[in-house]
CSV table of C-alpha atoms in Angstrom, one decimal:
chain,number,residue,atom,x,y,z
F,184,UNK,CA,-28.7,21.9,-8.1
F,185,UNK,CA,-25.4,21.5,-5.2
F,186,UNK,CA,-25.7,20.6,-1.3
F,187,UNK,CA,-24.3,22.6,1.2
F,188,UNK,CA,-20.6,22.8,1.2
F,189,UNK,CA,-20.2,21.1,4.5
F,190,UNK,CA,-23.3,18.1,3.7
F,191,UNK,CA,-22.4,17.0,7.0
F,192,UNK,CA,-25.7,15.0,7.1
F,193,UNK,CA,-24.4,12.8,4.1
F,194,UNK,CA,-21.2,12.1,5.5
F,195,UNK,CA,-20.9,7.6,6.2
F,196,UNK,CA,-20.4,8.3,10.0
F,197,UNK,CA,-19.4,4.4,10.0
F,198,UNK,CA,-16.3,4.8,8.0
F,199,UNK,CA,-15.4,8.2,10.0
F,200,UNK,CA,-15.8,5.9,13.1
F,201,UNK,CA,-13.2,3.4,12.2
F,202,UNK,CA,-10.9,5.2,10.7
F,203,UNK,CA,-10.7,6.7,14.4
F,204,UNK,CA,-10.9,3.6,16.3
F,205,UNK,CA,-7.8,2.8,14.6
F,206,UNK,CA,-5.9,6.2,14.9
F,207,UNK,CA,-6.0,5.8,18.5
F,208,UNK,CA,-5.7,2.7,19.3
F,209,UNK,CA,-2.1,3.0,16.9
F,210,UNK,CA,-2.0,5.5,19.0
F,211,UNK,CA,-1.5,4.1,22.5
F,212,UNK,CA,0.0,1.0,21.1
F,213,UNK,CA,3.0,3.5,19.4
F,214,UNK,CA,3.0,4.5,23.3
F,215,UNK,CA,3.6,1.0,24.5
F,216,UNK,CA,5.8,0.5,21.5
F,217,UNK,CA,8.3,3.2,23.1
F,218,UNK,CA,7.3,3.5,27.0
F,219,UNK,CA,9.9,4.6,28.7
F,220,UNK,CA,9.4,5.1,33.2
F,221,UNK,CA,11.8,7.9,32.4
F,222,UNK,CA,8.9,9.2,29.6
F,223,UNK,CA,5.9,8.1,31.2
F,224,UNK,CA,3.5,10.5,30.0
F,225,UNK,CA,1.6,9.7,27.2
F,226,UNK,CA,2.2,13.9,26.3
F,227,UNK,CA,5.6,14.4,26.2
F,228,UNK,CA,5.6,15.8,22.3
F,229,UNK,CA,9.3,15.3,22.3
F,230,UNK,CA,8.4,11.4,22.1
F,231,UNK,CA,7.0,9.4,18.9
F,232,UNK,CA,3.2,9.0,20.9
F,233,UNK,CA,3.3,12.6,21.2
F,234,UNK,CA,4.2,13.2,18.3
F,235,UNK,CA,1.6,10.8,16.9
F,236,UNK,CA,-0.9,13.0,18.8
F,237,UNK,CA,-0.5,16.0,16.7
F,238,UNK,CA,0.1,14.1,13.3
F,239,UNK,CA,-3.7,12.8,14.2
F,240,UNK,CA,-4.4,16.4,15.2
F,241,UNK,CA,-3.8,18.1,12.3
F,242,UNK,CA,-5.4,15.1,10.1
F,243,UNK,CA,-8.7,16.4,12.2
F,244,UNK,CA,-8.3,19.7,10.0
F,245,UNK,CA,-7.3,18.2,6.8
F,246,UNK,CA,-10.9,16.2,7.0
F,247,UNK,CA,-12.1,19.4,8.2
F,248,UNK,CA,-10.8,21.0,5.0
F,249,UNK,CA,-11.5,18.0,3.0
F,250,UNK,CA,-15.7,18.4,4.0
F,251,UNK,CA,-15.9,21.6,3.6
F,252,UNK,CA,-13.7,22.1,-0.1
F,253,UNK,CA,-17.0,21.8,-2.9
F,254,UNK,CA,-17.1,17.8,-4.2
F,255,UNK,CA,-16.4,18.2,-7.7
F,256,UNK,CA,-12.7,20.2,-6.6
F,257,UNK,CA,-11.0,16.3,-6.7
F,258,UNK,CA,-12.6,15.8,-10.6
F,259,UNK,CA,-11.4,18.9,-11.9
F,260,UNK,CA,-8.0,19.5,-10.3
F,261,UNK,CA,-6.8,16.0,-9.8
F,262,UNK,CA,-4.7,16.1,-13.1
F,263,UNK,CA,-2.5,18.8,-11.7
F,264,UNK,CA,-2.4,17.0,-7.8
F,265,UNK,CA,-0.5,13.5,-10.0
F,266,UNK,CA,2.3,16.5,-12.4
F,267,UNK,CA,2.5,18.4,-8.9
F,268,UNK,CA,2.5,14.9,-7.5
F,269,UNK,CA,5.7,13.4,-10.4
F,270,UNK,CA,7.3,16.2,-9.7
F,271,UNK,CA,8.3,15.8,-6.1
F,272,UNK,CA,8.8,12.5,-6.9
F,273,UNK,CA,11.6,13.7,-8.7
F,274,UNK,CA,12.5,15.9,-6.7
F,275,UNK,CA,13.8,13.7,-4.4
F,276,UNK,CA,15.6,11.8,-5.8
F,277,UNK,CA,17.9,15.1,-6.4
F,278,UNK,CA,17.3,17.8,-3.5
F,279,UNK,CA,15.8,14.9,-0.6
F,280,UNK,CA,17.5,13.7,2.9
F,281,UNK,CA,18.8,9.8,2.9
F,282,UNK,CA,16.4,8.1,6.2
F,283,UNK,CA,17.8,4.6,7.2
F,284,UNK,CA,19.4,3.9,3.0
F,285,UNK,CA,16.6,5.5,1.4
F,286,UNK,CA,16.9,8.9,-0.1
F,287,UNK,CA,12.7,9.3,0.1
F,288,UNK,CA,12.7,12.7,2.3
F,289,UNK,CA,12.0,16.2,1.9
F,290,UNK,CA,13.6,18.0,5.7
F,291,UNK,CA,12.8,21.1,6.0
F,292,UNK,CA,14.4,22.3,10.1
F,293,UNK,CA,13.0,19.8,11.7
F,294,UNK,CA,10.0,18.8,10.0
F,295,UNK,CA,10.4,15.3,7.3
F,296,UNK,CA,7.9,14.8,4.3
F,297,UNK,CA,7.7,11.4,2.6
F,298,UNK,CA,6.7,12.5,-0.5
F,299,UNK,CA,5.8,8.8,-1.7
F,300,UNK,CA,3.2,8.6,1.2
F,301,UNK,CA,0.8,11.4,-0.7
F,302,UNK,CA,1.9,10.8,-4.8
F,303,UNK,CA,-1.2,7.8,-3.1
F,304,UNK,CA,-3.6,9.1,-3.7
F,305,UNK,CA,-2.4,11.8,-6.8
F,306,UNK,CA,-2.5,8.5,-8.8
F,307,UNK,CA,-5.8,7.6,-8.1
F,308,UNK,CA,-7.5,11.0,-8.2
F,309,UNK,CA,-5.6,10.9,-11.8
F,310,UNK,CA,-6.5,7.2,-12.6
F,311,UNK,CA,-9.9,8.0,-11.7
F,312,UNK,CA,-10.3,11.1,-13.7
F,313,UNK,CA,-9.0,9.3,-17.2
F,314,UNK,CA,-11.4,6.5,-16.2
F,315,UNK,CA,-14.2,8.8,-15.3
F,316,UNK,CA,-13.7,9.5,-18.2
F,317,UNK,CA,-17.6,9.2,-20.8
F,318,UNK,CA,-15.6,7.9,-23.2
F,319,UNK,CA,-12.7,5.4,-21.9
F,320,UNK,CA,-13.0,2.0,-23.2
F,321,UNK,CA,-10.8,0.2,-21.2
F,322,UNK,CA,-10.8,-2.2,-24.8
F,323,UNK,CA,-9.7,0.2,-26.6
F,324,UNK,CA,-5.5,-0.2,-26.4
F,325,UNK,CA,-4.4,3.3,-25.7
F,326,UNK,CA,-6.9,3.4,-22.8
F,327,UNK,CA,-5.1,0.3,-21.6
F,328,UNK,CA,-1.2,2.4,-22.4
F,329,UNK,CA,-2.1,5.3,-20.7
F,330,UNK,CA,-3.9,3.5,-17.3
F,331,UNK,CA,-1.3,2.2,-17.2
F,332,UNK,CA,0.9,4.9,-18.1
F,333,UNK,CA,-0.9,6.7,-14.6
F,334,UNK,CA,0.1,3.8,-12.7
F,335,UNK,CA,3.5,3.6,-13.3
F,336,UNK,CA,5.1,6.5,-13.5
F,337,UNK,CA,5.0,7.2,-9.1
F,338,UNK,CA,6.6,3.5,-9.0
F,339,UNK,CA,8.7,3.9,-11.6
F,340,UNK,CA,10.3,7.0,-9.6
F,341,UNK,CA,9.9,6.1,-6.5
F,342,UNK,CA,11.8,2.8,-7.7
F,343,UNK,CA,15.7,4.0,-7.2
F,344,UNK,CA,15.0,6.5,-4.2
F,345,UNK,CA,15.2,3.3,-3.0
F,346,UNK,CA,11.8,2.0,-1.8
F,347,UNK,CA,10.8,-0.7,-3.3
F,348,UNK,CA,8.2,-2.1,-1.4
F,349,UNK,CA,6.4,1.5,-1.9
F,350,UNK,CA,6.6,1.3,-5.5
F,351,UNK,CA,5.2,-2.4,-5.3
F,352,UNK,CA,1.8,-0.6,-4.1
F,353,UNK,CA,1.2,1.0,-6.9
F,354,UNK,CA,0.5,-1.8,-8.9
F,355,UNK,CA,-3.0,-2.8,-6.4
F,356,UNK,CA,-4.4,0.0,-9.2
F,357,UNK,CA,-4.8,-3.0,-11.1
F,358,UNK,CA,-8.0,-3.9,-9.4
F,359,UNK,CA,-9.7,-0.3,-10.4
F,360,UNK,CA,-9.0,-1.0,-14.7
F,361,UNK,CA,-10.5,-4.7,-13.6
F,362,UNK,CA,-13.4,-2.8,-12.1
F,363,UNK,CA,-13.6,-0.7,-15.2
F,364,UNK,CA,-13.9,-3.5,-17.9
F,365,UNK,CA,-9.9,-5.0,-18.6
F,366,UNK,CA,-10.6,-8.8,-19.1
F,367,UNK,CA,-9.4,-11.4,-17.0
F,368,UNK,CA,-6.7,-11.7,-18.9
F,369,UNK,CA,-4.3,-9.3,-17.5
F,370,UNK,CA,-4.5,-10.5,-14.4
F,371,UNK,CA,-4.3,-13.3,-15.0
F,372,UNK,CA,-1.1,-12.4,-17.3
F,373,UNK,CA,-0.2,-10.4,-13.6
F,374,UNK,CA,-0.2,-14.0,-11.0
F,375,UNK,CA,1.4,-16.1,-14.1
F,376,UNK,CA,4.9,-13.0,-14.1
F,377,UNK,CA,4.8,-13.1,-10.6
F,378,UNK,CA,4.3,-16.9,-10.6
F,379,UNK,CA,7.6,-17.6,-12.7
F,380,UNK,CA,9.1,-14.9,-10.6
F,381,UNK,CA,9.1,-16.3,-7.9
F,382,UNK,CA,9.8,-19.8,-9.7
F,383,UNK,CA,12.9,-17.9,-11.6
F,384,UNK,CA,14.9,-16.3,-7.7
F,385,UNK,CA,13.8,-20.5,-7.0
F,386,UNK,CA,15.2,-22.8,-9.6
F,387,UNK,CA,18.3,-22.1,-11.4
F,388,UNK,CA,17.7,-20.3,-14.8
F,389,UNK,CA,18.9,-22.7,-17.1
F,390,UNK,CA,16.4,-25.2,-16.0
F,391,UNK,CA,12.7,-22.9,-15.5
F,392,UNK,CA,14.4,-22.3,-19.5
F,393,UNK,CA,14.2,-25.9,-20.3
F,394,UNK,CA,11.5,-26.4,-18.0
F,395,UNK,CA,9.2,-23.1,-20.1
F,396,UNK,CA,10.2,-25.2,-23.7
F,397,UNK,CA,8.8,-28.7,-22.8
F,398,UNK,CA,5.7,-27.1,-21.1
F,399,UNK,CA,5.6,-25.3,-24.7
F,400,UNK,CA,6.1,-27.3,-26.8
F,401,UNK,CA,3.5,-30.0,-25.6
F,402,UNK,CA,0.9,-27.1,-25.3
F,403,UNK,CA,1.8,-26.7,-28.6
F,404,UNK,CA,1.4,-30.3,-29.6
F,405,UNK,CA,-2.0,-30.9,-28.0
F,406,UNK,CA,-3.5,-27.0,-29.6
F,407,UNK,CA,-1.5,-28.4,-33.3
F,408,UNK,CA,-4.9,-28.1,-35.1
F,409,UNK,CA,-6.1,-24.9,-34.2
F,410,UNK,CA,-5.0,-22.0,-36.8
F,411,UNK,CA,-2.1,-20.0,-36.2
F,412,UNK,CA,-1.9,-21.3,-32.6
F,413,UNK,CA,1.7,-22.9,-32.0
F,414,UNK,CA,2.7,-19.2,-33.1
F,415,UNK,CA,0.7,-17.6,-30.2
F,416,UNK,CA,2.4,-20.1,-28.0
F,417,UNK,CA,5.5,-19.7,-29.6
F,418,UNK,CA,5.4,-15.5,-28.5
F,419,UNK,CA,4.2,-16.2,-25.1
F,420,UNK,CA,7.2,-18.1,-24.4
F,421,UNK,CA,9.6,-15.5,-25.7
F,422,UNK,CA,8.6,-13.3,-23.0
F,423,UNK,CA,8.5,-15.5,-20.6
F,424,UNK,CA,11.6,-17.2,-20.7
F,425,UNK,CA,12.5,-12.9,-21.5
F,426,UNK,CA,11.0,-12.2,-18.1
F,427,UNK,CA,12.6,-15.2,-16.4
F,428,UNK,CA,16.3,-13.6,-18.0
F,429,UNK,CA,14.9,-9.4,-16.8
F,430,UNK,CA,14.3,-11.1,-13.1
F,431,UNK,CA,18.0,-12.5,-12.8
F,432,UNK,CA,19.2,-9.9,-14.1
F,433,UNK,CA,17.5,-7.2,-12.1
F,434,UNK,CA,17.5,-9.6,-8.3
F,435,UNK,CA,20.9,-9.7,-8.9
F,436,UNK,CA,23.0,-5.8,-10.7
F,437,UNK,CA,19.6,-4.4,-9.8
F,438,UNK,CA,18.4,-4.7,-6.0
F,439,UNK,CA,20.4,-3.8,-2.7
F,440,UNK,CA,22.5,-6.7,-0.6
F,441,UNK,CA,19.0,-5.5,2.2
F,442,UNK,CA,16.7,-6.3,-0.7
F,443,UNK,CA,18.3,-10.0,-2.2
F,444,UNK,CA,18.7,-11.4,1.3
F,445,UNK,CA,15.0,-10.4,2.7
F,446,UNK,CA,13.7,-12.5,-0.6
F,447,UNK,CA,15.8,-15.4,0.1
F,448,UNK,CA,15.3,-15.3,3.4
F,449,UNK,CA,11.7,-15.9,2.6
F,450,UNK,CA,12.2,-18.2,0.5
F,451,UNK,CA,14.3,-20.1,2.4
F,452,UNK,CA,17.4,-20.0,0.3
F,453,UNK,CA,19.4,-18.3,2.9
F,454,UNK,CA,19.2,-17.9,6.3
F,455,UNK,CA,20.5,-15.2,8.7
F,456,UNK,CA,18.4,-14.7,11.9
F,457,UNK,CA,21.5,-12.9,13.7
F,458,UNK,CA,21.4,-10.3,10.9
F,459,UNK,CA,18.5,-9.6,7.4
F,460,UNK,CA,16.6,-12.0,9.1
F,461,UNK,CA,17.0,-10.3,12.7
F,462,UNK,CA,14.2,-8.3,12.6
F,463,UNK,CA,11.2,-10.9,11.4
F,464,UNK,CA,12.7,-13.9,13.3
F,465,UNK,CA,11.9,-11.4,16.8
F,466,UNK,CA,8.3,-10.0,15.4
F,467,UNK,CA,7.7,-14.0,14.9
F,468,UNK,CA,8.4,-14.0,18.9
F,469,UNK,CA,6.6,-11.4,20.1
F,470,UNK,CA,3.4,-12.7,18.0
F,471,UNK,CA,4.0,-15.4,18.9
F,472,UNK,CA,4.9,-15.3,22.7
F,473,UNK,CA,1.7,-13.1,23.3
F,474,UNK,CA,-0.5,-16.1,23.9
F,475,UNK,CA,-4.0,-16.1,23.9
F,476,UNK,CA,-4.8,-13.2,26.1
F,477,UNK,CA,-1.5,-11.0,25.3
F,478,UNK,CA,1.2,-10.2,28.4
F,479,UNK,CA,-0.8,-6.7,29.3
F,480,UNK,CA,-0.8,-3.2,28.1
F,481,UNK,CA,2.8,-1.5,28.4
F,482,UNK,CA,4.3,-4.8,29.9
F,483,UNK,CA,5.9,-6.9,26.0
F,484,UNK,CA,9.6,-7.7,27.5
F,485,UNK,CA,10.4,-7.6,23.6
F,486,UNK,CA,8.0,-4.4,23.5
F,487,UNK,CA,10.6,-2.8,26.8
F,488,UNK,CA,13.9,-4.0,25.4
F,489,UNK,CA,13.2,-2.8,22.0
F,490,UNK,CA,13.9,-6.9,20.1
F,491,UNK,CA,12.2,-5.8,17.5
F,492,UNK,CA,13.8,-2.5,15.7
F,493,UNK,CA,11.2,-0.5,14.0
F,494,UNK,CA,8.3,-1.4,16.5
F,495,UNK,CA,6.5,1.7,16.2
F,496,UNK,CA,6.6,2.5,12.4
F,497,UNK,CA,6.5,-1.1,10.3
F,498,UNK,CA,6.5,-3.5,13.4
F,499,UNK,CA,4.1,-1.9,15.2
F,500,UNK,CA,1.4,-5.0,15.1
F,501,UNK,CA,3.9,-7.6,17.1
F,502,UNK,CA,3.1,-4.9,19.8
F,503,UNK,CA,0.0,-5.5,18.9
F,504,UNK,CA,0.6,-9.3,19.2
F,505,UNK,CA,2.8,-9.0,22.2
F,506,UNK,CA,0.4,-7.6,24.5
F,507,UNK,CA,-3.5,-8.0,23.6
F,508,UNK,CA,-2.7,-11.5,22.4
F,509,UNK,CA,-4.6,-13.7,19.3
F,510,UNK,CA,-8.1,-12.0,20.8
F,511,UNK,CA,-6.1,-7.5,20.1
F,512,UNK,CA,-4.4,-9.0,16.3
F,513,UNK,CA,-8.2,-10.6,16.1
F,514,UNK,CA,-9.7,-7.6,16.8
F,515,UNK,CA,-7.9,-5.3,15.2
F,516,UNK,CA,-7.8,-7.1,11.7
F,517,UNK,CA,-12.0,-7.3,12.1
F,518,UNK,CA,-12.1,-3.6,12.8
F,519,UNK,CA,-9.8,-3.7,9.4
F,520,UNK,CA,-12.4,-5.7,7.3
F,521,UNK,CA,-15.0,-4.0,8.8
F,522,UNK,CA,-13.2,-1.0,6.7
F,523,UNK,CA,-12.9,-2.4,3.8
F,524,UNK,CA,-15.9,-4.7,3.5
F,525,UNK,CA,-17.2,-0.5,4.2
F,526,UNK,CA,-15.7,1.3,1.7
F,527,UNK,CA,-16.4,-1.8,-0.6
F,528,UNK,CA,-20.2,-1.4,-0.4
F,529,UNK,CA,-19.5,2.9,-0.8
F,530,UNK,CA,-17.5,1.8,-4.3
F,531,UNK,CA,-20.8,-0.1,-6.0
F,532,UNK,CA,-23.4,2.5,-4.7
F,533,UNK,CA,-22.1,5.4,-6.9
F,534,UNK,CA,-22.8,7.3,-9.6
F,535,UNK,CA,-19.9,8.4,-11.5
F,536,UNK,CA,-17.3,6.5,-13.1
F,537,UNK,CA,-14.6,8.9,-11.5
F,538,UNK,CA,-16.5,8.2,-7.5
F,539,UNK,CA,-16.2,4.8,-8.5
F,540,UNK,CA,-13.1,4.3,-10.2
F,541,UNK,CA,-11.2,6.2,-6.6
F,542,UNK,CA,-13.6,4.5,-4.1
F,543,UNK,CA,-11.7,0.9,-5.3
F,544,UNK,CA,-8.4,2.6,-5.6
F,545,UNK,CA,-8.4,3.9,-2.3
F,546,UNK,CA,-9.8,0.0,-1.1
F,547,UNK,CA,-6.9,-1.7,-3.4
F,548,UNK,CA,-4.0,0.5,-1.4
F,549,UNK,CA,-5.1,0.2,1.7
F,550,UNK,CA,-5.8,-3.5,1.0
F,551,UNK,CA,-2.8,-3.6,-0.5
F,552,UNK,CA,-0.4,-2.4,3.3
F,553,UNK,CA,-2.8,-4.2,5.1
F,554,UNK,CA,-2.0,-7.4,3.8
F,555,UNK,CA,1.6,-7.0,3.0
F,556,UNK,CA,2.2,-5.3,6.8
F,557,UNK,CA,0.9,-8.4,8.7
F,558,UNK,CA,2.2,-10.1,5.9
F,559,UNK,CA,5.8,-9.0,6.9
F,560,UNK,CA,5.5,-9.8,10.6
F,561,UNK,CA,4.2,-12.9,10.9
F,562,UNK,CA,6.8,-14.1,7.7
F,563,UNK,CA,5.3,-14.4,5.5
F,564,UNK,CA,6.1,-11.2,2.7
F,565,UNK,CA,9.6,-9.9,2.6
F,566,UNK,CA,10.0,-6.7,4.9
F,567,UNK,CA,9.6,-3.9,2.3
F,568,UNK,CA,8.9,-0.7,4.6
F,569,UNK,CA,5.0,-0.9,4.4
F,570,UNK,CA,3.1,1.5,7.2
F,571,UNK,CA,-0.2,-0.4,9.2
F,572,UNK,CA,-2.5,2.1,7.6
F,573,UNK,CA,-3.4,5.2,10.7
F,574,UNK,CA,-2.1,2.5,13.3
F,575,UNK,CA,2.1,2.8,12.1
F,576,UNK,CA,3.3,5.6,13.3
F,577,UNK,CA,4.5,8.0,10.6
F,578,UNK,CA,2.7,11.8,10.1
F,579,UNK,CA,3.6,11.4,6.3
F,580,UNK,CA,1.8,7.8,6.0
F,581,UNK,CA,-1.1,9.7,8.2
F,582,UNK,CA,-2.0,12.2,7.0
F,583,UNK,CA,-1.4,10.4,3.1
F,584,UNK,CA,-4.1,8.0,3.9
F,585,UNK,CA,-6.4,10.6,5.4
F,586,UNK,CA,-6.4,12.0,2.5
F,587,UNK,CA,-6.4,9.0,0.5
F,588,UNK,CA,-9.8,8.4,2.9
F,589,UNK,CA,-11.2,11.0,2.9
F,590,UNK,CA,-11.3,12.1,-0.4
F,591,UNK,CA,-14.4,9.2,-0.8
F,592,UNK,CA,-15.6,9.7,2.0
F,593,UNK,CA,-16.6,13.6,0.0
F,594,UNK,CA,-17.6,11.7,-3.0
F,595,UNK,CA,-19.4,10.4,-0.9
F,596,UNK,CA,-21.3,12.2,-0.2
F,597,UNK,CA,-22.4,13.7,-3.1
F,598,UNK,CA,-23.7,10.2,-5.1
F,599,UNK,CA,-26.7,11.4,-6.3
F,600,UNK,CA,-25.4,14.9,-7.9
F,601,UNK,CA,-22.5,15.0,-11.2
F,602,UNK,CA,-19.8,15.6,-10.7
């Protein structure tokens, strides 16, 4: 038996409230970030805050549209949506407009659209649809290869734009596979790869190779009585050595200078506070200057005098830190934390594997954006162009995140039914 199309009484209104709280707070802080006495009207649609209000208004239309749809349509159309999204990512490489050094946008008249923002919910749907089939078993190599393929394809298409930050988002979906039964050894392997990646950037390659060989010999010696143990260790060592050399090659020959410089500054291998490290330096100054309770709304000096570039987009958290201080920053983090806890609760109460996998994909993507964006602004992560969900300026990102979240809310309203 199907519920009515809208099913308003079954909507999780707490999650809806958290969404609009973040969107409205974001809009107010975008106004503060670009505030100019010559354009002080908060409803001035020629300014970023006016445009963001339009994006919020159109997002309401998206929400109504999603609520009207039958809950089963998302699983039915998951693969076609994913296919169209991948085609758009491919097309933007050839027909997109280059903005800020990346060919990531379709521009039609005065309207621009970033397909990578919509690929997130499309990939989440496709992965959930694949894992939601009763016959899927993540102990099967075929299932693992297809699942990893669904995750990696958009990342492979996005990185050449170049937009490595958006490409990295998809790796957070490995947490979905873990929740659905992937062995923890893959998570350990992923962490080991990340550690090797960092070590290969901090330690000369020759020294790192010698260290890996020494560790492998010690492990083989300690486990020499276990049959075939040395073969497994040798295989792991070979993979590690290939990875180390691949990272070195990719870092020096594939990444652009700006990306290499940002990573080197983060790792302490370079110091350029007036060049490539300017954004992060000014960001930390702005946040630190806010103190305990902030300078007051529209009173931020770092904000007013444009010391932090992209302050309404990637560095919107600076405005919060400067004008609202530690208390305002903590409140924002609490709101996001409440949203994440609520989404995990929604994920665990789903009756279908499809809805549960999709819910964890939503949590993974949003948490990655939240943690990396704030880490960028306080100097704990390289600047990789990751917006703060529902908060940063941008129509494509707000629409993409709205689709991502409200598809889950709609699925949750159908949780007692078989989709």
